[in-house]
Short mmCIF file of C-alpha atoms and ligand atoms in Angstrom, two decimals:
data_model
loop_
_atom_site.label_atom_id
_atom_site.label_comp_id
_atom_site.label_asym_id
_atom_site.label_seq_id
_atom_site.Cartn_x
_atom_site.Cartn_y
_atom_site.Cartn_z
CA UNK A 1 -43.36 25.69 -21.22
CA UNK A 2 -39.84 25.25 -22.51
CA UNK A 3 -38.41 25.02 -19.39
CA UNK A 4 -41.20 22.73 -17.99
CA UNK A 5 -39.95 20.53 -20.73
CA UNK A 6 -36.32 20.68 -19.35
CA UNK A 7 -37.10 20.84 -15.89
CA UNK A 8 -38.74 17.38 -16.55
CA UNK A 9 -35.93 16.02 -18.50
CA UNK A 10 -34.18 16.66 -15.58
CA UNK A 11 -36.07 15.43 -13.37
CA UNK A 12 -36.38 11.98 -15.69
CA UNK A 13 -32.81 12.20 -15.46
CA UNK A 14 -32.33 12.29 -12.11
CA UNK A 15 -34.77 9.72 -11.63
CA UNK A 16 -32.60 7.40 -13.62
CA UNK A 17 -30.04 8.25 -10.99
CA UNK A 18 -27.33 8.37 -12.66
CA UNK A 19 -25.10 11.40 -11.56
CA UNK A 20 -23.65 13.37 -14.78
CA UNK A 21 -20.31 12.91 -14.33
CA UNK A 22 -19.86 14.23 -17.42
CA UNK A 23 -17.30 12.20 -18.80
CA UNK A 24 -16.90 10.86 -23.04
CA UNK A 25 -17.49 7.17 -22.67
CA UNK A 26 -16.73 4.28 -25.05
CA UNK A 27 -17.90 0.57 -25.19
CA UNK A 28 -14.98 -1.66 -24.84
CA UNK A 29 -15.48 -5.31 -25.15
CA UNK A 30 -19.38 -4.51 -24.75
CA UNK A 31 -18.90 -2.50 -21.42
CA UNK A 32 -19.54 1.62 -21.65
CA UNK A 33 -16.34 3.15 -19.91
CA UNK A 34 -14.81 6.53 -19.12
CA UNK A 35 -12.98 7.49 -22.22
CA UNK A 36 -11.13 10.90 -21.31
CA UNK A 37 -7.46 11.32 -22.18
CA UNK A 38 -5.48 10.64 -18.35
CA UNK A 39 -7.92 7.01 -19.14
CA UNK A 40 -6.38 6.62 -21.87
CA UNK A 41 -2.92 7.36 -21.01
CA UNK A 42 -3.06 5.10 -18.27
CA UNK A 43 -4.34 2.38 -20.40
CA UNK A 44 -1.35 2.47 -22.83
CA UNK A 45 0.88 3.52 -20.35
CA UNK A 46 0.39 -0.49 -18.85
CA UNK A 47 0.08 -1.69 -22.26
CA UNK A 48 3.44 -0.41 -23.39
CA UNK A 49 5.76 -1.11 -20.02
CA UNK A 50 7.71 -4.29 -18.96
CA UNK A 51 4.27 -5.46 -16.94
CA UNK A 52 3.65 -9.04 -18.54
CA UNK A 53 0.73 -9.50 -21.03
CA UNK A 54 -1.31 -11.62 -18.13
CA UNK A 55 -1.10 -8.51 -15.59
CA UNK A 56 -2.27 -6.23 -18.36
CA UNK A 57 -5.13 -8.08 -19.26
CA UNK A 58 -6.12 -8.38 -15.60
CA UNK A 59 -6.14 -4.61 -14.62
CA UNK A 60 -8.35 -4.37 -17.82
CA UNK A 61 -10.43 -7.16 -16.81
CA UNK A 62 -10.49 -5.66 -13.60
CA UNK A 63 -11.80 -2.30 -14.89
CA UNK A 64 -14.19 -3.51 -17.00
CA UNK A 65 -15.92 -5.42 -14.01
CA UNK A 66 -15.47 -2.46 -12.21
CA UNK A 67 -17.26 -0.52 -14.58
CA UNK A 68 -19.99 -2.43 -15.48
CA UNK A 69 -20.68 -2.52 -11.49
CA UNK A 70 -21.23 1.29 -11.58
CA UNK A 71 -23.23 0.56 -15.07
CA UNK A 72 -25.52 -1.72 -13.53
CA UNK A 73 -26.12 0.48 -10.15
CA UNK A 74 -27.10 4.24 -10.50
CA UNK A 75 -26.72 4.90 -6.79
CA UNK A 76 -23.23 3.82 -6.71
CA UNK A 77 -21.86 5.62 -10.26
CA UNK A 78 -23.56 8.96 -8.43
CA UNK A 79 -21.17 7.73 -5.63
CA UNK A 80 -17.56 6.66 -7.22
CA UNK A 81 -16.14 8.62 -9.65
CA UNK A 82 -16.10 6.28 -12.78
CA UNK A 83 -12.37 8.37 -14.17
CA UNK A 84 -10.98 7.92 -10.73
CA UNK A 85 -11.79 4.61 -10.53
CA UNK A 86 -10.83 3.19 -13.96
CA UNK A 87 -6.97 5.08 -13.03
CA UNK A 88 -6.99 3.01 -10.00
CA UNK A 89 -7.95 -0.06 -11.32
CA UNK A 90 -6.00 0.16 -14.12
CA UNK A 91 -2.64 0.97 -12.33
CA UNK A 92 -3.10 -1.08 -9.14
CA UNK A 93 -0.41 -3.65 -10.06
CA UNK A 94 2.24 -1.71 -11.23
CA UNK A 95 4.62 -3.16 -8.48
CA UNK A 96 4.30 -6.32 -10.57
CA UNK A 97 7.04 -5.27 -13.09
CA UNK A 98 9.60 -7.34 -12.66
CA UNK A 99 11.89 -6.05 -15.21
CA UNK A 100 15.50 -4.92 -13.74
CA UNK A 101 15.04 -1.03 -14.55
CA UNK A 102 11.80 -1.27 -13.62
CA UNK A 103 10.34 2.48 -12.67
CA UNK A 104 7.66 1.23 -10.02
CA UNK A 105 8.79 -1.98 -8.27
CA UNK A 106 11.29 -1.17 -5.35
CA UNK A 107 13.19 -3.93 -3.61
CA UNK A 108 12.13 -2.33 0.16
CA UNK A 109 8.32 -1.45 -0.55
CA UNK A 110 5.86 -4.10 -0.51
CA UNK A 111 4.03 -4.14 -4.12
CA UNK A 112 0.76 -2.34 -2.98
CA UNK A 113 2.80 0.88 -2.12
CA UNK A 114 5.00 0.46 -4.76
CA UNK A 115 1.84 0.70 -7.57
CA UNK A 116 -0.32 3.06 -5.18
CA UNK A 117 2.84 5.56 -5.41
CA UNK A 118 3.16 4.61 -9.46
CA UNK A 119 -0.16 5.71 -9.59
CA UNK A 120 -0.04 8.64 -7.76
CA UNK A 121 2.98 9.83 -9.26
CA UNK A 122 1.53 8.90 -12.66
CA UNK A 123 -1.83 11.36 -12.06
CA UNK A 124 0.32 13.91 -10.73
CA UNK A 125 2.51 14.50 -13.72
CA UNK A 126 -0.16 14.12 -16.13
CA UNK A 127 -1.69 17.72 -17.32
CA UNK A 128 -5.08 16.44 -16.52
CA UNK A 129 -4.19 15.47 -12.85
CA UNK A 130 -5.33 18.73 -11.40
CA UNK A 131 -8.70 17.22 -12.25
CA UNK A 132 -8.37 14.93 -9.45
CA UNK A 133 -8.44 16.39 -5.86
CA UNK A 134 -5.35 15.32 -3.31
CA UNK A 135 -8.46 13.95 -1.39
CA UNK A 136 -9.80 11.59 -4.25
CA UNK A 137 -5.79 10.94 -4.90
CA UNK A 138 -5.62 9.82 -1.25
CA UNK A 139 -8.30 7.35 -2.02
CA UNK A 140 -7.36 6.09 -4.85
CA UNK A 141 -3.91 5.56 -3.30
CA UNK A 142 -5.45 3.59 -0.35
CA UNK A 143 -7.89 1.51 -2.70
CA UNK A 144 -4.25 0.09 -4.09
CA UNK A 145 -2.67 -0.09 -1.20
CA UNK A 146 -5.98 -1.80 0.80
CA UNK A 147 -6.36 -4.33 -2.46
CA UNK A 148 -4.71 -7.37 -0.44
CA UNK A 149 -7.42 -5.75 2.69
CA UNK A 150 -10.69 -6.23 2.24
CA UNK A 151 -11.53 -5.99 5.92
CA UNK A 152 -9.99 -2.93 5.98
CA UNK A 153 -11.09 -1.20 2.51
CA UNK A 154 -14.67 -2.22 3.13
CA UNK A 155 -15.02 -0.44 5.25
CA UNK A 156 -13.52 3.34 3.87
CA UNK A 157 -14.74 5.77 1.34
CA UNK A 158 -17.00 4.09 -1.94
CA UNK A 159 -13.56 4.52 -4.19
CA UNK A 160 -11.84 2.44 -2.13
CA UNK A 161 -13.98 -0.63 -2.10
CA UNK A 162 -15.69 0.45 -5.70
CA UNK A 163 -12.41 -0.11 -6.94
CA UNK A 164 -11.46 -3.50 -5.35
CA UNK A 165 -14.84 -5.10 -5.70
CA UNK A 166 -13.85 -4.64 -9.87
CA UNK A 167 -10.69 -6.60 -8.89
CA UNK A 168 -12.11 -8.80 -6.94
CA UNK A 169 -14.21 -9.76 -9.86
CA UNK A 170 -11.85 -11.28 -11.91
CA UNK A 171 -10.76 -13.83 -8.98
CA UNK A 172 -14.06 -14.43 -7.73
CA UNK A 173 -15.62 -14.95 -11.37
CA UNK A 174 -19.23 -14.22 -11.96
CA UNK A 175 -22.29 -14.05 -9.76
CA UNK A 176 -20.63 -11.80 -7.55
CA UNK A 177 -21.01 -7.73 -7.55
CA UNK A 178 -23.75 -8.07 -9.77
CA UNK A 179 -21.63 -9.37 -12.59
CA UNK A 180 -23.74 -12.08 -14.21
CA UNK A 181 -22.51 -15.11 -16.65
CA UNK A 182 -23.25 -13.10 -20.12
CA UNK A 183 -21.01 -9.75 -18.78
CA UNK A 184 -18.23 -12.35 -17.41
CA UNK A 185 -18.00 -14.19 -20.33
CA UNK A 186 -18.15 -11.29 -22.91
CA UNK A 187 -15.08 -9.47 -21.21
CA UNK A 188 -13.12 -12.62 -20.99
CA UNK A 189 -13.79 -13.78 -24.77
CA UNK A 190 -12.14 -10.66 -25.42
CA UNK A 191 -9.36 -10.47 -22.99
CA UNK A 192 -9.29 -14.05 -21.93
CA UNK A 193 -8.38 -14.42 -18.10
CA UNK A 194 -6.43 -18.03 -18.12
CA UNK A 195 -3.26 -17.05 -17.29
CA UNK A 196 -4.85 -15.01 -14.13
CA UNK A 197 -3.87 -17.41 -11.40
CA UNK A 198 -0.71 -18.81 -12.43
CA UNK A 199 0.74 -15.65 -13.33
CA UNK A 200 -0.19 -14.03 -9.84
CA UNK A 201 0.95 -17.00 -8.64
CA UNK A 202 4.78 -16.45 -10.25
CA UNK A 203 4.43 -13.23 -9.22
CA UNK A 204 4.00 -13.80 -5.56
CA UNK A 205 6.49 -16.25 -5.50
CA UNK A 206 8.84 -14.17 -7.56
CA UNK A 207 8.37 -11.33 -4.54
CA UNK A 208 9.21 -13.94 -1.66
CA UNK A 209 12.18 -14.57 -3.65
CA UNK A 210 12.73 -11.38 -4.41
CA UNK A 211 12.07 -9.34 -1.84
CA UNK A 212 11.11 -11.35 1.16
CA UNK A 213 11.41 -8.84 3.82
CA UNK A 214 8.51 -6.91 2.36
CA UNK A 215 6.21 -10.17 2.41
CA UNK A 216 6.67 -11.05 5.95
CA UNK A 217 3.47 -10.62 7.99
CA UNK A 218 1.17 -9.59 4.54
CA UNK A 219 -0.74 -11.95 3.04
CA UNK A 220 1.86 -12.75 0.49
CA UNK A 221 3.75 -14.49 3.30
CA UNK A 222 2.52 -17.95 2.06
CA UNK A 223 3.53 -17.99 -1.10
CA UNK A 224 6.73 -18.23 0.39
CA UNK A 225 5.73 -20.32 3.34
CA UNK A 226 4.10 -22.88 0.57
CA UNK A 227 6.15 -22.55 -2.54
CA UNK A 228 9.65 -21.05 -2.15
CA UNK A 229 12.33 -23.41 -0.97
CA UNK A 230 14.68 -21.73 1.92
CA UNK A 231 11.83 -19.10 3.07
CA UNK A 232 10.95 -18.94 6.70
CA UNK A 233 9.31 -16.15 7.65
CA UNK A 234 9.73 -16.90 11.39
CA UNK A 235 11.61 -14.43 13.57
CA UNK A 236 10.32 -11.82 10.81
CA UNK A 237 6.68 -11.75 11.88
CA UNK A 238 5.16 -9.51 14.69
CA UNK A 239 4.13 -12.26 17.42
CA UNK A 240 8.06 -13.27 17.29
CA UNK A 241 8.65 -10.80 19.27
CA UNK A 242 6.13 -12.64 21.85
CA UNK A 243 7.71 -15.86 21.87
CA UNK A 244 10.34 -16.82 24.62
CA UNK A 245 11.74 -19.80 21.85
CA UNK A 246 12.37 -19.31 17.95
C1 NAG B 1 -26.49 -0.16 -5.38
O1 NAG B 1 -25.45 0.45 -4.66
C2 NAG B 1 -25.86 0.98 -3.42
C3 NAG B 1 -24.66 1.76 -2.85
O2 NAG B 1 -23.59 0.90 -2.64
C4 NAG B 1 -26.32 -0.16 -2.52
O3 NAG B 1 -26.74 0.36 -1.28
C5 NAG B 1 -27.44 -0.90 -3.20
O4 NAG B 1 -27.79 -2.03 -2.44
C6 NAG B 1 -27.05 -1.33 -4.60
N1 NAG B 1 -28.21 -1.87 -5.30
C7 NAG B 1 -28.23 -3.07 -5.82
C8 NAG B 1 -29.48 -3.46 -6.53
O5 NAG B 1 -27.27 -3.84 -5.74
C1 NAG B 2 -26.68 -9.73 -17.31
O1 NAG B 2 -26.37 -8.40 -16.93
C2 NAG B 2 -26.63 -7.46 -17.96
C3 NAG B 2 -26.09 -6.10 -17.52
O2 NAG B 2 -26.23 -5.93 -16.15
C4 NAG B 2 -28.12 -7.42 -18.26
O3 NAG B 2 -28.38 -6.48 -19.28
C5 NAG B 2 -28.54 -8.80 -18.72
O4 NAG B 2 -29.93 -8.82 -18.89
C6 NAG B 2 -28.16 -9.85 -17.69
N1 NAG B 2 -28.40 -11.17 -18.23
C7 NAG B 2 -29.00 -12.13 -17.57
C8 NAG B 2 -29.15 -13.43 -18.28
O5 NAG B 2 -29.42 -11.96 -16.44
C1 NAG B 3 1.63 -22.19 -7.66
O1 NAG B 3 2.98 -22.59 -7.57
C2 NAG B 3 3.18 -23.81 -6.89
C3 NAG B 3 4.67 -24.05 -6.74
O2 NAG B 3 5.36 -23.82 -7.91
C4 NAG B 3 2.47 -24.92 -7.62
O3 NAG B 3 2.62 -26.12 -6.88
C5 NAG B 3 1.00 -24.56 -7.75
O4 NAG B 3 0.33 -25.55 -8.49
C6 NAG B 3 0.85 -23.24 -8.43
N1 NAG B 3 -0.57 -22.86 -8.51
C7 NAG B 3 -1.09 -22.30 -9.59
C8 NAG B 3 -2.54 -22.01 -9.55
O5 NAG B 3 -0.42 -22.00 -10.58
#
């Protein structure tokens, strides 16, 4: 009888869908998220490095979207690993630093790589890393380095575009991903998303002035094309190589 009692529970359980990931969760600016210790760490690791305040507040945006999205959809939190994704999310713009000693931003990687190695190198060294398979690590690496990609990413494993559609969600605003007005506007009362554009904007520009050879060809290239006096990406870009005149 007892276990017909727990076999049912189950069963209701399962119903509901939602895969036991077993994870401690905590409610953030209304939205339940993973609340283990590597979650944490990489949520004050951002908060207390040279990343500017707007950047910060957009990977948390960013994850709170993105976990609300799994929230909202059993099927697809039995499918994306809500820890793996919130480290992802949360670290996918560490090649924004743009403080001299910074330890992510290179001046010869372009800024995906640059955060989807911080990352990696991050989960790595943390004790709880082991957690996280070299195959989920390879996915989470791509989701970063695919964030500029959607053609691409949409296309690969459910942690690569479950993390980018949270992104995506703070450009894109709401009634997109299943994020409705009342979520949207909750998680930016709290971490208020108007310094979003123009800061990526600075940021962009700030890389073509930067380090323009590693925009050439990506889709930061206009930025520099549009904003950045004494940029010309011609002679740099792939189909130079097909033209008989520069
Ligand atoms: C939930 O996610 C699954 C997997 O991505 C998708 O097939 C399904 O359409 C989603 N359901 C809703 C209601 O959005
Ligand atoms: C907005 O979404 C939340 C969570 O998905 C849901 O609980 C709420 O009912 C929705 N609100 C409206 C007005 O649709
Ligand atoms: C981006 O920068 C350019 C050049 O400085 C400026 O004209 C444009 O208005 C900026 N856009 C935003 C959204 O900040």
């Amino acid at each position: 009888m007892k276990a017909a009692v727990l076999l049912s529970l189950v069963a209701a359980a399962a119903a509901g869908g939602c895969k036991n990931w077993g994870y401690p969760t905590t409610t953030i600016a209304g939205i339940e998220v993973v609340d283990t210790q590597i979650v944490r760490d990489a949520l004050s690791l951002i908060k207390n490095s040279g990343l500017k305040d707007y950047v910060v507040k957009h990977q948390i945006r960013s994850w709170l979207f993105g976990a609300q999205q799994l929230n909202n959809n059993a099927t697809l939190k039995s499918i994306v690993d809500p820890q793996a994704q919130a480290i992802t999310i949360l670290l996918h713009d560490l090649g924004w630093d743009q403080t001299p000693d910074s330890p992510w931003t290179t001046m010869d990687l372009r800024f995906e790589v640059d955060s989807a190695n911080g990352m990696r190198n991050f989960v790595r060294s943390h004790p709880d890393g082991k957690q996280i398979s070299e195959r989920k690590l390879q996915q989470m690496w791509d989701a970063i380095a695919l964030q500029g990609a959607y053609g691409l990413a949409s296309q690969k494993e459910p942690l690569v575009w479950g993390s980018i559609n949270g992104i995506a969600n703070d450009y894109r605003g709401p009634g997109v991903f299943g994020i409705n007005e009342t979520i949207y506007n909750q998680i930016v009362a709290e971490f208020p998303a108007d310094d979003l554009l123009t800061g990526t904007n600075e940021t962009f520009k700030w890389f073509c002035e930067t380090k323009p050879e590693t925009t050439y060809d990506t889709w930061v290239e206009g930025w520099g094309t549009y904003f950045v006096d004494g940029y010309d990406a011609t002679g740099h870009r792939q189909v130079d190589q097909f033209r008989t005149v520069f």
